[in-house]
mmCIF file of C-alpha atoms and ligand atoms in Angstrom:
data_model
loop_
_atom_site.group_PDB
_atom_site.id
_atom_site.type_symbol
_atom_site.label_atom_id
_atom_site.label_comp_id
_atom_site.label_asym_id
_atom_site.label_seq_id
_atom_site.Cartn_x
_atom_site.Cartn_y
_atom_site.Cartn_z
ATOM 1 C CA MET A 1 -28.952 22.770 6.208
ATOM 2 C CA THR A 2 -30.909 19.291 6.328
ATOM 3 C CA ALA A 3 -30.843 16.989 9.654
ATOM 4 C CA LEU A 4 -29.044 14.951 8.190
ATOM 5 C CA PHE A 5 -26.352 16.872 8.153
ATOM 6 C CA ASP A 6 -26.752 19.427 11.262
ATOM 7 C CA LEU A 7 -24.722 20.076 13.964
ATOM 8 C CA ALA A 8 -26.327 22.283 15.571
ATOM 9 C CA GLY A 9 -25.138 22.203 19.792
ATOM 10 C CA ARG A 10 -22.951 19.685 19.004
ATOM 11 C CA THR A 11 -19.496 20.198 20.512
ATOM 12 C CA ALA A 12 -16.193 18.629 17.839
ATOM 13 C CA VAL A 13 -12.785 19.147 19.362
ATOM 14 C CA VAL A 14 -10.811 19.890 15.928
ATOM 15 C CA THR A 15 -6.729 19.708 16.430
ATOM 16 C CA GLY A 16 -4.209 21.255 14.058
ATOM 17 C CA ALA A 17 -7.114 23.936 13.829
ATOM 18 C CA ARG A 18 -4.690 27.048 13.739
ATOM 19 C CA ARG A 19 -4.016 26.080 9.460
ATOM 20 C CA GLY A 20 -4.335 24.187 6.494
ATOM 21 C CA ILE A 21 -7.154 21.424 6.193
ATOM 22 C CA GLY A 22 -7.130 21.919 10.411
ATOM 23 C CA LEU A 23 -8.922 24.937 10.077
ATOM 24 C CA ALA A 24 -10.645 23.815 6.933
ATOM 25 C CA MET A 25 -12.671 20.904 8.678
ATOM 26 C CA ALA A 26 -12.771 23.298 11.495
ATOM 27 C CA THR A 27 -15.001 26.374 10.146
ATOM 28 C CA ALA A 28 -16.878 23.705 7.934
ATOM 29 C CA LEU A 29 -18.035 22.514 11.280
ATOM 30 C CA ALA A 30 -18.829 25.861 12.747
ATOM 31 C CA ASP A 31 -20.923 26.607 9.556
ATOM 32 C CA ALA A 32 -22.976 22.841 10.095
ATOM 33 C CA GLY A 33 -24.128 24.468 13.698
ATOM 34 C CA ALA A 34 -21.135 22.807 16.463
ATOM 35 C CA ASP A 35 -19.493 25.386 19.285
ATOM 36 C CA VAL A 36 -15.741 24.697 18.444
ATOM 37 C CA ILE A 37 -12.162 23.600 20.855
ATOM 38 C CA GLY A 38 -9.597 24.237 18.759
ATOM 39 C CA VAL A 39 -5.947 22.272 19.600
ATOM 40 C CA SER A 40 -2.750 23.228 18.198
ATOM 41 C CA ALA A 41 0.750 23.327 19.155
ATOM 42 C CA HIS A 42 1.308 27.421 18.589
ATOM 43 C CA LEU A 43 -2.516 28.113 18.648
ATOM 44 C CA GLU A 44 -3.924 31.735 20.229
ATOM 45 C CA PRO A 45 -4.685 33.008 22.880
ATOM 46 C CA SER A 46 -7.468 35.054 21.239
ATOM 47 C CA GLY A 47 -8.053 36.208 18.163
ATOM 48 C CA SER A 48 -7.031 33.731 15.889
ATOM 49 C CA ALA A 49 -7.679 32.666 12.297
ATOM 50 C CA VAL A 50 -10.035 30.549 13.415
ATOM 51 C CA GLU A 51 -11.753 31.866 16.602
ATOM 52 C CA GLN A 52 -12.712 34.317 13.724
ATOM 53 C CA ARG A 53 -14.591 31.682 11.337
ATOM 54 C CA VAL A 54 -16.401 30.534 14.094
ATOM 55 C CA ARG A 55 -17.375 33.037 15.561
ATOM 56 C CA ALA A 56 -18.256 34.457 12.577
ATOM 57 C CA ALA A 57 -20.576 31.211 12.037
ATOM 58 C CA GLY A 58 -22.131 32.220 15.305
ATOM 59 C CA ARG A 59 -20.883 29.487 16.687
ATOM 60 C CA ARG A 60 -19.077 29.044 20.320
ATOM 61 C CA PHE A 61 -14.740 28.449 20.310
ATOM 62 C CA THR A 62 -12.307 27.954 22.994
ATOM 63 C CA ALA A 63 -8.440 28.101 21.731
ATOM 64 C CA LEU A 64 -6.184 25.646 23.950
ATOM 65 C CA ARG A 65 -3.007 24.761 23.284
ATOM 66 C CA ALA A 66 -0.937 21.492 22.823
ATOM 67 C CA ASP A 67 2.654 20.243 22.309
ATOM 68 C CA LEU A 68 1.171 16.371 20.519
ATOM 69 C CA ALA A 69 5.235 15.589 20.718
ATOM 70 C CA ASP A 70 4.926 15.319 24.465
ATOM 71 C CA ARG A 71 2.571 12.732 25.825
ATOM 72 C CA THR A 72 2.460 14.845 29.448
ATOM 73 C CA ALA A 73 0.738 17.775 27.756
ATOM 74 C CA VAL A 74 -0.979 15.359 25.645
ATOM 75 C CA HIS A 75 -2.429 13.135 29.549
ATOM 76 C CA ARG A 76 -3.809 16.787 30.992
ATOM 77 C CA LEU A 77 -5.363 17.840 27.109
ATOM 78 C CA ALA A 78 -7.321 14.113 27.002
ATOM 79 C CA ALA A 79 -7.881 16.015 30.906
ATOM 80 C CA ASP A 80 -8.193 19.012 30.439
ATOM 81 C CA LEU A 81 -11.346 18.341 27.290
ATOM 82 C CA ASN A 82 -13.564 15.832 29.637
ATOM 83 C CA SER A 83 -13.430 18.130 33.302
ATOM 84 C CA GLY A 84 -16.047 20.242 30.557
ATOM 85 C CA GLY A 85 -19.154 19.726 29.101
ATOM 86 C CA PRO A 86 -19.727 16.526 26.485
ATOM 87 C CA ILE A 87 -17.581 16.105 23.213
ATOM 88 C CA ASP A 88 -19.495 15.344 20.217
ATOM 89 C CA ILE A 89 -17.169 15.116 17.474
ATOM 90 C CA LEU A 90 -13.299 14.392 17.862
ATOM 91 C CA VAL A 91 -11.048 15.269 15.162
ATOM 92 C CA ASN A 92 -7.639 13.596 15.512
ATOM 93 C CA ASN A 93 -6.193 16.598 12.824
ATOM 94 C CA GLY A 94 -2.762 17.469 13.650
ATOM 95 C CA GLY A 95 0.005 16.549 11.908
ATOM 96 C CA THR A 96 3.518 16.772 11.458
ATOM 97 C CA ILE A 97 5.941 15.399 8.585
ATOM 98 C CA ALA A 98 9.633 14.736 8.083
ATOM 99 C CA ARG A 99 10.694 14.273 4.828
ATOM 100 C CA ARG A 100 14.319 12.785 4.917
ATOM 101 C CA PRO A 101 15.150 9.842 2.768
ATOM 102 C CA ALA A 102 15.598 6.957 5.082
ATOM 103 C CA ALA A 103 18.739 5.714 5.626
ATOM 104 C CA GLU A 104 18.838 9.622 7.184
ATOM 105 C CA HIS A 105 15.260 9.199 8.462
ATOM 106 C CA SER A 106 16.967 9.542 12.369
ATOM 107 C CA ASP A 107 15.315 8.049 15.527
ATOM 108 C CA GLU A 108 14.078 11.980 16.402
ATOM 109 C CA MET A 109 12.882 12.661 13.471
ATOM 110 C CA TRP A 110 10.921 9.202 14.083
ATOM 111 C CA ASP A 111 9.854 9.373 17.659
ATOM 112 C CA GLN A 112 8.063 12.802 16.589
ATOM 113 C CA VAL A 113 6.266 12.069 14.103
ATOM 114 C CA ILE A 114 5.282 8.614 15.523
ATOM 115 C CA GLN A 115 4.206 10.293 18.557
ATOM 116 C CA VAL A 116 2.280 13.262 17.359
ATOM 117 C CA ASN A 117 0.688 11.612 13.667
ATOM 118 C CA LEU A 118 -0.716 7.763 15.430
ATOM 119 C CA SER A 119 0.315 7.710 19.078
ATOM 120 C CA SER A 120 -0.906 11.145 20.950
ATOM 121 C CA GLN A 121 -4.207 10.318 18.496
ATOM 122 C CA PHE A 122 -4.431 6.948 20.413
ATOM 123 C CA LEU A 123 -3.813 8.345 23.605
ATOM 124 C CA LEU A 124 -6.707 11.379 22.346
ATOM 125 C CA SER A 125 -9.418 9.032 21.088
ATOM 126 C CA ARG A 126 -9.253 6.868 23.916
ATOM 127 C CA GLU A 127 -9.806 8.977 26.492
ATOM 128 C CA ILE A 128 -12.325 11.309 24.904
ATOM 129 C CA GLY A 129 -13.880 7.947 23.003
ATOM 130 C CA ARG A 130 -14.380 5.447 26.334
ATOM 131 C CA ASN A 131 -16.654 8.862 27.162
ATOM 132 C CA MET A 132 -18.651 8.965 23.910
ATOM 133 C CA VAL A 133 -19.270 4.699 24.595
ATOM 134 C CA ASN A 134 -20.750 5.444 28.120
ATOM 135 C CA ARG A 135 -22.961 8.137 26.790
ATOM 136 C CA GLY A 136 -24.141 6.233 23.469
ATOM 137 C CA HIS A 137 -23.408 8.419 20.971
ATOM 138 C CA GLY A 138 -20.081 9.758 19.940
ATOM 139 C CA LYS A 139 -18.032 11.029 16.248
ATOM 140 C CA ILE A 140 -13.848 9.889 15.392
ATOM 141 C CA ILE A 141 -12.188 11.451 12.183
ATOM 142 C CA PHE A 142 -8.790 10.741 11.824
ATOM 143 C CA THR A 143 -6.671 12.588 9.110
ATOM 144 C CA ALA A 144 -5.136 9.746 7.705
ATOM 145 C CA SER A 145 -2.708 10.008 3.948
ATOM 146 C CA LEU A 146 -2.406 8.324 1.077
ATOM 147 C CA LEU A 147 0.439 6.810 2.223
ATOM 148 C CA SER A 148 -2.096 5.599 4.259
ATOM 149 C CA PHE A 149 -2.826 2.999 0.924
ATOM 150 C CA GLN A 150 0.866 3.881 -0.181
ATOM 151 C CA GLY A 151 4.920 4.449 0.372
ATOM 152 C CA GLY A 152 5.250 7.496 -0.467
ATOM 153 C CA ILE A 153 8.990 9.194 -0.999
ATOM 154 C CA ASN A 154 11.336 9.657 2.105
ATOM 155 C CA VAL A 155 8.802 10.078 5.101
ATOM 156 C CA PRO A 156 9.326 6.605 6.043
ATOM 157 C CA GLY A 157 7.962 8.344 9.672
ATOM 158 C CA TYR A 158 4.562 9.833 8.408
ATOM 159 C CA THR A 159 4.221 6.316 6.001
ATOM 160 C CA ALA A 160 4.050 4.413 9.140
ATOM 161 C CA ALA A 161 2.117 7.010 11.439
ATOM 162 C CA LYS A 162 -0.486 7.620 8.855
ATOM 163 C CA SER A 163 -0.761 3.810 7.863
ATOM 164 C CA GLY A 164 -0.989 2.912 11.499
ATOM 165 C CA LEU A 165 -3.808 6.012 11.992
ATOM 166 C CA ALA A 166 -5.784 3.352 8.735
ATOM 167 C CA GLY A 167 -5.680 0.246 11.004
ATOM 168 C CA LEU A 168 -6.170 2.327 14.369
ATOM 169 C CA THR A 169 -9.324 4.024 12.329
ATOM 170 C CA LYS A 170 -10.649 -0.299 11.896
ATOM 171 C CA ALA A 171 -9.406 -1.171 15.080
ATOM 172 C CA LEU A 172 -12.282 1.634 16.802
ATOM 173 C CA ALA A 173 -14.480 1.475 15.431
ATOM 174 C CA ASN A 174 -14.893 -2.465 15.194
ATOM 175 C CA GLU A 175 -14.794 -2.230 19.554
ATOM 176 C CA TRP A 176 -16.808 1.212 19.818
ATOM 177 C CA ALA A 177 -19.923 0.550 16.682
ATOM 178 C CA ALA A 178 -22.170 -1.367 18.486
ATOM 179 C CA HIS A 179 -21.809 1.458 21.667
ATOM 180 C CA GLY A 180 -23.095 4.850 19.154
ATOM 181 C CA VAL A 181 -19.423 5.790 18.195
ATOM 182 C CA ASN A 182 -18.599 6.039 14.725
ATOM 183 C CA VAL A 183 -14.912 5.713 13.959
ATOM 184 C CA ASN A 184 -13.798 6.628 10.316
ATOM 185 C CA ALA A 185 -10.540 8.411 9.082
ATOM 186 C CA ILE A 186 -10.057 10.783 5.888
ATOM 187 C CA ALA A 187 -7.814 10.077 3.646
ATOM 188 C CA PRO A 188 -6.340 13.993 1.543
ATOM 189 C CA GLY A 189 -4.884 13.995 -1.686
ATOM 190 C CA TYR A 190 -1.927 16.100 -2.112
ATOM 191 C CA ILE A 191 -2.878 19.607 -0.613
ATOM 192 C CA GLU A 192 -1.869 22.555 -1.446
ATOM 193 C CA THR A 193 -1.028 23.671 2.357
ATOM 194 C CA ASP A 194 2.581 24.696 4.671
ATOM 195 C CA ASN A 195 2.976 20.520 5.018
ATOM 196 C CA THR A 196 3.314 19.734 0.937
ATOM 197 C CA LYS A 197 5.434 23.477 0.578
ATOM 198 C CA GLU A 198 8.468 21.036 -0.838
ATOM 199 C CA LEU A 199 6.875 19.707 -3.088
ATOM 200 C CA ARG A 200 5.446 22.399 -4.791
ATOM 201 C CA ALA A 201 8.431 24.223 -4.442
ATOM 202 C CA ASP A 202 10.164 21.921 -6.600
ATOM 203 C CA PRO A 203 8.817 21.853 -10.003
ATOM 204 C CA HIS A 204 9.891 17.927 -10.843
ATOM 205 C CA ARG A 205 7.973 16.468 -7.959
ATOM 206 C CA ASN A 206 5.249 19.107 -7.976
ATOM 207 C CA GLU A 207 4.573 18.127 -12.295
ATOM 208 C CA ALA A 208 4.367 14.527 -11.578
ATOM 209 C CA ILE A 209 2.606 15.044 -8.727
ATOM 210 C CA LEU A 210 0.014 16.508 -11.461
ATOM 211 C CA ALA A 211 0.313 14.905 -13.728
ATOM 212 C CA ARG A 212 -1.292 12.044 -11.995
ATOM 213 C CA ILE A 213 -4.482 13.377 -10.763
ATOM 214 C CA PRO A 214 -7.292 12.928 -12.523
ATOM 215 C CA ALA A 215 -8.778 15.981 -11.265
ATOM 216 C CA GLY A 216 -5.878 18.238 -12.549
ATOM 217 C CA ARG A 217 -4.983 20.541 -9.682
ATOM 218 C CA TRP A 218 -3.601 20.550 -5.985
ATOM 219 C CA GLY A 219 -5.972 20.431 -3.599
ATOM 220 C CA GLN A 220 -7.744 23.035 -1.081
ATOM 221 C CA ALA A 221 -8.268 22.044 2.286
ATOM 222 C CA GLY A 222 -10.987 23.529 1.428
ATOM 223 C CA ASP A 223 -11.970 20.308 -0.065
ATOM 224 C CA ILE A 224 -12.029 18.654 3.053
ATOM 225 C CA ALA A 225 -14.820 20.428 4.166
ATOM 226 C CA GLY A 226 -17.873 17.927 2.423
ATOM 227 C CA ALA A 227 -16.628 15.142 3.811
ATOM 228 C CA THR A 228 -15.405 16.841 7.527
ATOM 229 C CA VAL A 229 -19.364 16.865 8.557
ATOM 230 C CA PHE A 230 -20.334 13.992 5.949
ATOM 231 C CA LEU A 231 -18.080 12.007 8.690
ATOM 232 C CA ALA A 232 -18.955 14.632 12.028
ATOM 233 C CA SER A 233 -23.466 14.000 11.512
ATOM 234 C CA PRO A 234 -25.928 11.511 10.620
ATOM 235 C CA ALA A 235 -25.869 11.648 7.630
ATOM 236 C CA SER A 236 -22.595 8.777 8.827
ATOM 237 C CA ASP A 237 -24.241 7.407 11.300
ATOM 238 C CA TYR A 238 -24.233 3.516 9.601
ATOM 239 C CA VAL A 239 -21.001 4.373 8.001
ATOM 240 C CA ASN A 240 -17.695 3.066 10.256
ATOM 241 C CA GLY A 241 -14.278 2.119 10.065
ATOM 242 C CA VAL A 242 -14.028 4.064 6.497
ATOM 243 C CA ILE A 243 -10.736 5.309 5.189
ATOM 244 C CA LEU A 244 -12.203 7.694 2.945
ATOM 245 C CA PRO A 245 -9.969 9.340 -0.430
ATOM 246 C CA VAL A 246 -10.854 13.017 -1.133
ATOM 247 C CA ASP A 247 -8.006 12.898 -2.920
ATOM 248 C CA GLY A 248 -9.447 13.759 -7.199
ATOM 249 C CA GLY A 249 -9.387 11.014 -8.180
ATOM 250 C CA TRP A 250 -4.766 9.754 -7.166
ATOM 251 C CA LEU A 251 -5.643 6.934 -5.450
ATOM 252 C CA GLY A 252 -7.924 5.687 -8.578
ATOM 253 C CA ARG A 253 -5.043 5.898 -11.131
HETATM 254 N N1 LIG B 1 -1.227 18.523 3.163
HETATM 255 C C1 LIG B 1 -1.891 17.229 2.324
HETATM 256 O O1 LIG B 1 -1.515 17.507 2.166
HETATM 257 C C2 LIG B 1 -1.859 16.187 3.545
HETATM 258 C C3 LIG B 1 -2.141 15.205 2.956
HETATM 259 C C4 LIG B 1 -2.836 14.152 3.589
HETATM 260 C C5 LIG B 1 -2.812 14.748 4.999
HETATM 261 N N2 LIG B 1 -2.432 15.488 5.604
HETATM 262 C C6 LIG B 1 -2.714 15.831 7.302
HETATM 263 O O2 LIG B 1 -3.892 16.352 7.445
HETATM 264 C C7 LIG B 1 -3.039 16.537 8.748
HETATM 265 C C8 LIG B 1 -2.976 18.413 8.454
HETATM 266 O O3 LIG B 1 -1.919 19.297 7.895
HETATM 267 P P1 LIG B 1 -1.793 19.864 7.251
HETATM 268 O O4 LIG B 1 -1.726 20.215 6.043
HETATM 269 O O5 LIG B 1 -3.826 20.939 7.054
HETATM 270 O O6 LIG B 1 -0.598 21.174 7.600
HETATM 271 P P2 LIG B 1 -0.136 22.273 8.566
HETATM 272 O O7 LIG B 1 -0.586 23.230 7.067
HETATM 273 O O8 LIG B 1 1.386 21.833 8.596
HETATM 274 O O9 LIG B 1 -1.040 22.174 9.610
HETATM 275 C C9 LIG B 1 -0.560 21.261 10.509
HETATM 276 C C10 LIG B 1 -1.330 21.878 12.303
HETATM 277 O O10 LIG B 1 -1.073 20.713 12.352
HETATM 278 C C11 LIG B 1 -0.553 20.789 14.187
HETATM 279 N N3 LIG B 1 0.417 20.803 15.039
HETATM 280 C C12 LIG B 1 1.355 20.017 13.360
HETATM 281 N N4 LIG B 1 2.147 19.911 14.651
HETATM 282 C C13 LIG B 1 1.851 19.676 16.413
HETATM 283 C C14 LIG B 1 2.386 19.506 17.528
HETATM 284 N N5 LIG B 1 3.911 18.886 17.665
HETATM 285 N N6 LIG B 1 1.654 19.736 18.752
HETATM 286 C C15 LIG B 1 0.902 20.192 18.643
HETATM 287 N N7 LIG B 1 -0.117 20.628 16.992
HETATM 288 C C16 LIG B 1 0.652 20.440 16.278
HETATM 289 C C17 LIG B 1 0.143 23.207 13.993
HETATM 290 O O11 LIG B 1 0.190 23.490 14.241
HETATM 291 P P3 LIG B 1 0.315 24.853 14.646
HETATM 292 O O12 LIG B 1 -0.075 25.445 13.408
HETATM 293 O O13 LIG B 1 0.288 25.649 16.016
HETATM 294 O O14 LIG B 1 1.616 24.802 14.168
HETATM 295 C C18 LIG B 1 -1.052 23.086 12.570
HETATM 296 O O15 LIG B 1 -2.200 24.045 12.988
HETATM 297 C C19 LIG B 1 -2.171 16.762 8.697
HETATM 298 O O16 LIG B 1 -2.452 15.030 9.870
HETATM 299 C C20 LIG B 1 -1.878 16.049 8.293
HETATM 300 O O17 LIG B 1 -0.317 14.850 7.778
HETATM 301 C C21 LIG B 1 -2.132 16.133 5.151
#
């Protein structure tokens, strides 16, 4: 590992670390040398897959369970995180999706998706980011989406949240770049996780999606690892406010 991508001695918080993309991100950060604090709704207090992977990389792991849909719980989470040692990297990845046409998209779906995917991410970034600014360094990474750029189909709340994250990435980057805090986002393409199970189960959607991906395949969670380490490491010290697509070429079509 060259110094450019070395995360030894760093502490990273990864939300949604229990499975899918967050699990791959936490693993990649540990492989690059970071200790990891994993957060998710159902994270096992010990023995989770993410804990096993981080420990296999020789790094320390802490498990925190929190419901990002519950604002009070997110405040508590932020306070817990700030009461420990300094956090160098915050990966705001935990997210949820509600697939229902706009005319049937209920208040509850809208509120849940906006709270988990946007509001909790702002709250955590504000509370952790303030200390990063005071220390003069830090890395914040959001998991955005292709729907930070496009409208999507039957997911209006999700699109609104992910488009909001793109704006938030730039807003925070503008304020905090001068203080040594890099704020950026990764926009994964279509990745094989629980989030996209329904799409892959629908032969028409699956075929239409595959036909449009220049790389000719769905992404795997591990495809997000390189961009995560890049945006968490000194290699990206002059990268601010970027929403980096990792999408097999989808947006280029
Ligand atoms: N898969 C894709 O194609 C794709 C594309 C673009 C963006 N994304 C984004 O990537 C991120 C990760 O998604 P994924 O594909 O890895 O999906 P996933 O496999 O469904 O994983 C979602 C993760 O978020 C956590 N989470 C969900 N709701 C939560 C809540 N209310 N409180 C706390 N944690 C919560 C889950 O926790 P538990 O495991 O504890 O339940 C899980 O660890 C999301 O932000 C998603 O929008 C995914």
